[in-house]
mmCIF file of C-alpha atoms in Angstrom:
data_model
loop_
_atom_site.group_PDB
_atom_site.id
_atom_site.type_symbol
_atom_site.label_atom_id
_atom_site.label_comp_id
_atom_site.label_asym_id
_atom_site.label_seq_id
_atom_site.Cartn_x
_atom_site.Cartn_y
_atom_site.Cartn_z
ATOM 1 C CA MET A 121 -55.501 -10.374 144.803
ATOM 2 C CA GLY A 122 -53.200 -8.220 142.709
ATOM 3 C CA SER A 123 -53.824 -4.749 141.307
ATOM 4 C CA ALA A 124 -57.359 -3.313 141.278
ATOM 5 C CA TYR A 125 -58.712 -1.113 138.497
ATOM 6 C CA ARG A 126 -62.550 -1.203 138.286
ATOM 7 C CA VAL A 127 -65.255 -2.427 140.680
ATOM 8 C CA ILE A 128 -68.938 -3.351 140.327
ATOM 9 C CA VAL A 129 -71.545 -5.213 142.378
ATOM 10 C CA ASP A 130 -73.507 -7.897 140.517
ATOM 11 C CA GLU A 131 -77.166 -8.928 140.790
ATOM 12 C CA ASN A 132 -76.246 -11.396 143.553
ATOM 13 C CA ASN A 133 -74.694 -8.626 145.674
ATOM 14 C CA ALA A 134 -71.184 -9.921 144.991
ATOM 15 C CA PRO A 135 -68.443 -7.336 144.337
ATOM 16 C CA TRP A 136 -66.211 -7.827 141.289
ATOM 17 C CA ILE A 137 -62.877 -6.180 140.586
ATOM 18 C CA SER A 138 -60.893 -5.933 137.375
ATOM 19 C CA GLY A 139 -57.192 -5.220 137.457
ATOM 20 C CA ASP A 140 -54.367 -7.602 136.689
ATOM 21 C CA ASP A 141 -57.215 -10.171 136.364
ATOM 22 C CA ALA A 142 -60.925 -10.338 137.174
ATOM 23 C CA TYR A 143 -61.899 -11.252 140.733
ATOM 24 C CA ARG A 144 -65.197 -12.039 142.471
ATOM 25 C CA PHE A 145 -65.509 -11.487 146.217
ATOM 26 C CA ASP A 146 -67.169 -14.303 148.175
ATOM 27 C CA ARG A 147 -68.992 -12.697 151.114
ATOM 28 C CA ASP A 148 -69.215 -16.025 152.961
ATOM 29 C CA THR A 149 -65.505 -16.850 152.901
ATOM 30 C CA GLU A 150 -64.411 -13.200 152.677
ATOM 31 C CA GLU A 151 -61.973 -14.177 149.948
ATOM 32 C CA PHE A 152 -61.497 -13.173 146.322
ATOM 33 C CA GLU A 153 -61.902 -15.778 143.565
ATOM 34 C CA GLU A 154 -59.569 -15.237 140.624
ATOM 35 C CA VAL A 155 -61.078 -15.897 137.199
ATOM 36 C CA GLY A 156 -57.821 -16.478 135.326
ATOM 37 C CA LEU A 157 -58.277 -14.258 132.281
ATOM 38 C CA GLY A 158 -54.626 -13.327 132.087
ATOM 39 C CA ALA A 159 -53.574 -9.703 131.806
ATOM 40 C CA GLY A 160 -52.666 -8.312 128.412
ATOM 41 C CA GLY A 161 -49.550 -6.530 127.322
ATOM 42 C CA PHE A 162 -50.194 -3.622 129.683
ATOM 43 C CA GLY A 163 -50.587 -5.924 132.686
ATOM 44 C CA PHE A 164 -54.275 -5.096 133.112
ATOM 45 C CA VAL A 165 -57.676 -6.143 131.881
ATOM 46 C CA GLY A 166 -60.126 -3.317 131.203
ATOM 47 C CA GLY A 167 -63.585 -2.250 132.276
ATOM 48 C CA ILE A 168 -66.060 -4.652 133.865
ATOM 49 C CA ALA A 169 -69.879 -4.876 133.789
ATOM 50 C CA SER A 170 -72.582 -7.349 134.776
ATOM 51 C CA ASP A 171 -75.521 -8.008 132.456
ATOM 52 C CA GLY A 172 -77.703 -9.048 135.408
ATOM 53 C CA GLU A 173 -78.489 -12.344 133.698
ATOM 54 C CA GLY A 174 -75.531 -14.499 134.604
ATOM 55 C CA SER A 175 -72.578 -13.047 132.722
ATOM 56 C CA ILE A 176 -69.779 -10.615 133.513
ATOM 57 C CA TRP A 177 -68.183 -8.700 130.632
ATOM 58 C CA VAL A 178 -64.579 -7.527 130.788
ATOM 59 C CA GLY A 179 -62.624 -5.520 128.236
ATOM 60 C CA THR A 180 -58.933 -5.593 127.458
ATOM 61 C CA TYR A 181 -56.692 -2.657 128.254
ATOM 62 C CA THR A 182 -56.840 -1.464 124.604
ATOM 63 C CA ASP A 183 -54.533 -4.274 123.507
ATOM 64 C CA GLY A 184 -57.047 -6.765 122.091
ATOM 65 C CA GLN A 185 -60.034 -6.713 119.733
ATOM 66 C CA TYR A 186 -62.205 -8.876 121.939
ATOM 67 C CA VAL A 187 -63.999 -8.938 125.290
ATOM 68 C CA HIS A 188 -64.145 -11.636 127.939
ATOM 69 C CA ARG A 189 -67.502 -13.162 128.902
ATOM 70 C CA ILE A 190 -67.460 -14.850 132.323
ATOM 71 C CA ALA A 191 -70.142 -17.200 133.650
ATOM 72 C CA ASN A 192 -71.335 -15.759 136.947
ATOM 73 C CA ASP A 193 -71.672 -19.129 138.667
ATOM 74 C CA ASP A 194 -69.495 -21.580 140.568
ATOM 75 C CA THR A 195 -67.474 -22.475 137.464
ATOM 76 C CA LEU A 196 -66.390 -18.950 136.454
ATOM 77 C CA GLU A 197 -65.940 -20.373 132.953
ATOM 78 C CA HIS A 198 -65.062 -17.756 130.373
ATOM 79 C CA HIS A 199 -64.523 -17.241 126.669
ATOM 80 C CA THR A 200 -63.806 -14.328 124.367
ATOM 81 C CA VAL A 201 -66.043 -12.548 121.871
ATOM 82 C CA ASP A 202 -64.220 -10.897 118.975
ATOM 83 C CA THR A 203 -64.864 -7.187 118.342
ATOM 84 C CA PRO A 204 -63.313 -6.462 114.927
ATOM 85 C CA GLY A 205 -62.180 -2.859 114.652
ATOM 86 C CA VAL A 206 -62.484 -2.138 118.371
ATOM 87 C CA SER A 207 -59.495 -2.603 120.654
ATOM 88 C CA THR A 208 -61.573 -2.832 123.795
ATOM 89 C CA PHE A 209 -61.264 -0.775 126.952
ATOM 90 C CA GLY A 210 -64.406 0.265 128.857
ATOM 91 C CA THR A 211 -67.509 -1.946 129.035
ATOM 92 C CA ALA A 212 -71.207 -1.463 129.776
ATOM 93 C CA VAL A 213 -74.514 -3.303 129.386
ATOM 94 C CA ASP A 214 -77.775 -1.605 128.403
ATOM 95 C CA PHE A 215 -81.422 -2.409 129.124
ATOM 96 C CA ASP A 216 -81.968 -3.741 125.580
ATOM 97 C CA ARG A 217 -79.774 -6.805 126.045
ATOM 98 C CA HIS A 218 -76.550 -5.504 124.540
ATOM 99 C CA ALA A 219 -73.061 -5.514 126.002
ATOM 100 C CA TRP A 220 -71.036 -2.505 124.896
ATOM 101 C CA THR A 221 -67.306 -2.028 124.683
ATOM 102 C CA PHE A 222 -65.410 1.072 123.645
ATOM 103 C CA GLY A 223 -62.102 1.503 121.903
ATOM 104 C CA TYR A 224 -60.197 4.271 123.651
ATOM 105 C CA ASN A 225 -57.670 4.522 120.848
ATOM 106 C CA ASP A 226 -60.113 3.612 118.068
ATOM 107 C CA GLY A 227 -62.852 6.162 118.839
ATOM 108 C CA THR A 228 -65.513 3.567 118.036
ATOM 109 C CA ALA A 229 -67.532 0.950 119.904
ATOM 110 C CA ALA A 230 -69.018 -2.518 119.555
ATOM 111 C CA ALA A 231 -72.516 -3.584 120.627
ATOM 112 C CA ILE A 232 -72.851 -7.309 121.356
ATOM 113 C CA ASP A 233 -76.166 -9.158 121.449
ATOM 114 C CA LEU A 234 -76.351 -11.052 124.762
ATOM 115 C CA ASP A 235 -78.115 -14.052 123.204
ATOM 116 C CA THR A 236 -76.357 -14.523 119.877
ATOM 117 C CA GLU A 237 -73.063 -12.708 120.562
ATOM 118 C CA THR A 238 -73.358 -11.028 117.178
ATOM 119 C CA VAL A 239 -71.307 -7.836 117.105
ATOM 120 C CA GLU A 240 -72.170 -4.489 115.524
ATOM 121 C CA HIS A 241 -69.384 -1.962 114.979
ATOM 122 C CA VAL A 242 -70.819 1.474 115.798
ATOM 123 C CA PHE A 243 -69.743 5.129 116.049
ATOM 124 C CA ASP A 244 -67.635 4.697 112.922
ATOM 125 C CA THR A 245 -69.697 6.689 110.389
ATOM 126 C CA CYS A 246 -68.331 10.213 110.918
ATOM 127 C CA ASN A 247 -65.852 10.031 108.073
ATOM 128 C CA GLY A 248 -64.009 7.853 110.529
ATOM 129 C CA PRO A 249 -64.404 7.430 114.289
ATOM 130 C CA CYS A 250 -67.199 9.414 115.971
ATOM 131 C CA LEU A 251 -65.737 9.409 119.478
ATOM 132 C CA ASN A 252 -62.679 11.161 120.820
ATOM 133 C CA MET A 253 -60.779 8.787 123.092
ATOM 134 C CA PRO A 254 -63.869 7.448 124.952
ATOM 135 C CA TYR A 255 -62.593 6.824 128.474
ATOM 136 C CA VAL A 256 -65.572 4.810 129.721
ATOM 137 C CA ARG A 257 -65.128 3.882 133.351
ATOM 138 C CA GLY A 258 -68.545 4.287 135.022
ATOM 139 C CA ASP A 259 -72.084 3.002 134.744
ATOM 140 C CA ILE A 260 -73.081 4.801 131.558
ATOM 141 C CA THR A 261 -76.452 3.020 131.157
ATOM 142 C CA GLY A 262 -77.621 2.717 134.768
ATOM 143 C CA LEU A 263 -77.872 -1.079 134.667
ATOM 144 C CA GLN A 264 -75.034 -1.631 137.149
ATOM 145 C CA ARG A 265 -76.849 0.592 139.634
ATOM 146 C CA ARG A 266 -80.044 -1.368 139.032
ATOM 147 C CA ASN A 267 -78.229 -4.675 139.565
ATOM 148 C CA ALA A 268 -76.697 -3.551 142.837
ATOM 149 C CA LEU A 269 -79.714 -1.905 144.455
ATOM 150 C CA ASN A 270 -82.469 -3.625 146.402
ATOM 151 C CA PRO A 271 -85.359 -4.206 143.936
ATOM 152 C CA THR A 272 -87.889 -3.469 146.702
ATOM 153 C CA GLY A 273 -88.816 -0.106 148.216
ATOM 154 C CA THR A 274 -91.223 0.558 151.081
ATOM 155 C CA PHE A 275 -93.761 3.286 151.853
ATOM 156 C CA THR A 276 -95.488 3.309 155.256
ATOM 157 C CA ARG A 277 -98.379 5.444 156.485
ATOM 158 C CA LEU A 278 -99.904 5.617 159.978
ATOM 159 C CA VAL A 279 -103.631 6.390 160.278
ATOM 160 C CA GLU A 280 -105.412 7.236 163.541
ATOM 161 C CA GLY A 281 -109.066 6.235 163.812
ATOM 162 C CA CYS A 282 -111.973 7.583 165.879
ATOM 163 C CA ASP A 283 -111.117 10.122 168.566
ATOM 164 C CA SER A 284 -114.519 10.042 170.281
ATOM 165 C CA GLY A 285 -114.098 6.703 171.988
ATOM 166 C CA ALA A 286 -116.155 4.961 169.319
ATOM 167 C CA ASP A 287 -114.868 1.865 167.583
ATOM 168 C CA THR A 288 -113.157 2.379 164.248
ATOM 169 C CA GLU A 289 -114.363 0.356 161.277
ATOM 170 C CA TRP A 290 -111.585 0.149 158.711
ATOM 171 C CA GLY A 291 -113.115 -0.120 155.245
ATOM 172 C CA ARG A 292 -110.947 0.024 152.134
ATOM 173 C CA ILE A 293 -107.492 0.978 150.931
ATOM 174 C CA VAL A 294 -107.403 2.799 147.601
ATOM 175 C CA ILE A 295 -104.120 2.888 145.689
ATOM 176 C CA ASP A 296 -103.198 5.361 142.957
ATOM 177 C CA ALA A 297 -100.195 3.887 141.164
ATOM 178 C CA ASP A 298 -98.680 2.717 137.903
ATOM 179 C CA THR A 299 -97.608 -0.933 137.887
ATOM 180 C CA PRO A 300 -96.218 -1.821 134.448
ATOM 181 C CA ALA A 301 -95.549 -5.454 133.599
ATOM 182 C CA GLY A 302 -92.611 -6.700 135.624
ATOM 183 C CA SER A 303 -93.579 -4.782 138.768
ATOM 184 C CA ASN A 304 -96.183 -4.803 141.514
ATOM 185 C CA LEU A 305 -97.198 -3.370 144.881
ATOM 186 C CA VAL A 306 -97.788 -5.502 147.974
ATOM 187 C CA VAL A 307 -100.152 -3.774 150.413
ATOM 188 C CA SER A 308 -100.057 -4.864 154.068
ATOM 189 C CA VAL A 309 -101.478 -3.546 157.337
ATOM 190 C CA LYS A 310 -101.377 -3.977 161.077
ATOM 191 C CA THR A 311 -103.797 -2.506 163.602
ATOM 192 C CA ALA A 312 -103.929 -2.047 167.377
ATOM 193 C CA ASP A 313 -105.326 0.279 170.041
ATOM 194 C CA ASP A 314 -101.963 1.738 171.079
ATOM 195 C CA LEU A 315 -98.683 2.410 169.317
ATOM 196 C CA GLY A 316 -96.641 0.034 171.452
ATOM 197 C CA ALA A 317 -98.887 -2.895 170.601
ATOM 198 C CA LEU A 318 -98.978 -1.787 166.960
ATOM 199 C CA ALA A 319 -95.195 -1.969 166.666
ATOM 200 C CA ALA A 320 -95.231 -5.570 167.896
ATOM 201 C CA MET A 321 -97.901 -6.727 165.428
ATOM 202 C CA GLU A 322 -97.120 -8.805 162.335
ATOM 203 C CA TRP A 323 -97.932 -7.416 158.904
ATOM 204 C CA LEU A 324 -101.085 -8.773 157.245
ATOM 205 C CA THR A 325 -101.169 -8.748 153.434
ATOM 206 C CA VAL A 326 -104.371 -7.140 152.154
ATOM 207 C CA GLY A 327 -103.697 -7.448 148.429
ATOM 208 C CA ILE A 328 -101.322 -7.119 145.511
ATOM 209 C CA VAL A 329 -101.638 -4.411 142.882
ATOM 210 C CA PRO A 330 -102.419 -4.885 140.022
ATOM 211 C CA ASP A 331 -103.588 -8.504 140.537
ATOM 212 C CA ASP A 332 -106.224 -7.609 143.142
ATOM 213 C CA GLY A 333 -107.154 -4.213 141.722
ATOM 214 C CA THR A 334 -106.519 -0.788 143.203
ATOM 215 C CA GLU A 335 -109.419 -0.764 145.704
ATOM 216 C CA LEU A 336 -108.641 -3.336 148.389
ATOM 217 C CA ASP A 337 -111.244 -4.591 150.874
ATOM 218 C CA LEU A 338 -109.485 -3.986 154.167
ATOM 219 C CA ALA A 339 -112.460 -4.948 156.337
ATOM 220 C CA ALA A 340 -112.746 -8.350 154.658
ATOM 221 C CA ALA A 341 -109.006 -8.988 155.006
ATOM 222 C CA LEU A 342 -109.099 -8.237 158.741
ATOM 223 C CA GLU A 343 -112.159 -10.433 159.215
ATOM 224 C CA ARG A 344 -110.622 -13.367 157.329
ATOM 225 C CA ALA A 345 -107.498 -13.148 159.459
ATOM 226 C CA GLY A 346 -109.461 -12.835 162.697
ATOM 227 C CA VAL A 347 -107.841 -9.483 163.472
ATOM 228 C CA GLU A 348 -109.830 -7.065 165.627
ATOM 229 C CA PRO A 349 -109.790 -3.502 164.229
ATOM 230 C CA GLY A 350 -107.849 -1.145 166.495
ATOM 231 C CA HIS A 351 -107.613 2.605 166.959
ATOM 232 C CA TYR A 352 -104.421 2.816 164.875
ATOM 233 C CA LEU A 353 -103.768 1.400 161.427
ATOM 234 C CA SER A 354 -100.338 1.174 159.825
ATOM 235 C CA VAL A 355 -100.310 0.684 156.051
ATOM 236 C CA GLN A 356 -97.218 -0.592 154.274
ATOM 237 C CA VAL A 357 -96.798 -0.611 150.489
ATOM 238 C CA ARG A 358 -93.839 -2.579 149.125
ATOM 239 C CA LEU A 359 -92.847 -1.437 145.645
ATOM 240 C CA GLN A 360 -91.268 -4.359 143.808
ATOM 241 C CA SER A 361 -89.322 -4.636 140.581
ATOM 242 C CA LEU A 362 -89.823 -8.280 139.645
ATOM 243 C CA ASP A 363 -87.536 -8.190 136.613
ATOM 244 C CA ARG A 364 -85.015 -5.705 138.094
ATOM 245 C CA VAL A 365 -85.687 -3.424 135.134
ATOM 246 C CA THR A 366 -89.247 -2.122 135.495
ATOM 247 C CA SER A 367 -90.291 0.014 138.463
ATOM 248 C CA PRO A 368 -93.765 0.813 139.818
ATOM 249 C CA THR A 369 -94.832 4.363 140.667
ATOM 250 C CA LEU A 370 -96.877 5.063 143.802
ATOM 251 C CA ARG A 371 -98.725 8.387 143.899
ATOM 252 C CA ARG A 372 -101.293 8.110 146.677
ATOM 253 C CA VAL A 373 -102.590 5.787 149.408
ATOM 254 C CA ASP A 374 -106.068 6.508 150.785
ATOM 255 C CA VAL A 375 -107.688 4.682 153.699
ATOM 256 C CA GLN A 376 -111.477 4.727 154.027
ATOM 257 C CA TRP A 377 -112.896 4.123 157.498
ATOM 258 C CA GLY A 378 -116.067 4.609 159.486
ATOM 259 C CA CYS A 379 -116.687 6.283 162.828
ATOM 260 C CA GLU A 380 -120.158 6.537 164.360
ATOM 261 C CA GLY A 381 -121.747 6.026 160.964
ATOM 262 C CA MET A 382 -119.570 8.625 159.233
ATOM 263 C CA ILE A 383 -117.145 7.836 156.406
ATOM 264 C CA GLU A 384 -113.773 9.547 156.641
#
């Protein structure tokens, strides 16, 4: 690999570097794959961004009115998309399916539709350019961060049952959360009479929110699985972004259980 200029991590957890060319790092072989864009007159290509849907976008180093679009697959095939009026430099992709590129010397930008590759020249209505030498080099929309991060988060709560020697009857798990389309919560438990045994237990899925509702029948799930209720209950909630854009919000996890006829 030659000179390095910008770096991102794509939705497949593969690092990319732009510099004298664009390069993808193969974690299996621990080698860089060169795309073959060819550096411009300054010896560099420009900013780099992943759209999270199979393409990598790379600008020029202000010496061309176009961007490169690279197929993020085994072929690494690429073509250019013209950006009239914008000598491209930095690049970004937003959450509304547009690739952006900015003209450092032009003071304007181009927004490119990911599906049609139609280009809109923007920031040019201020009696001329609206931007003053836009040196875009970071993740200005947040999508690169979203691509690179694990789309699953985990919340775990430990609950101790009856302290009087009586058996604990685990009843329900009640979830207070927002799960917009494209996200969900997977609720799992394990139960045992001591913490050492609890740690060794496998997780048992009780339900998925919103598909199974927000009040999950824990007692029925344990009975179906043939799991004997123990003194301790560990509850795990996995927060999942299914589309890598939408995120769920978990506010509260309540466990209802019985002890000597009392409901806690």
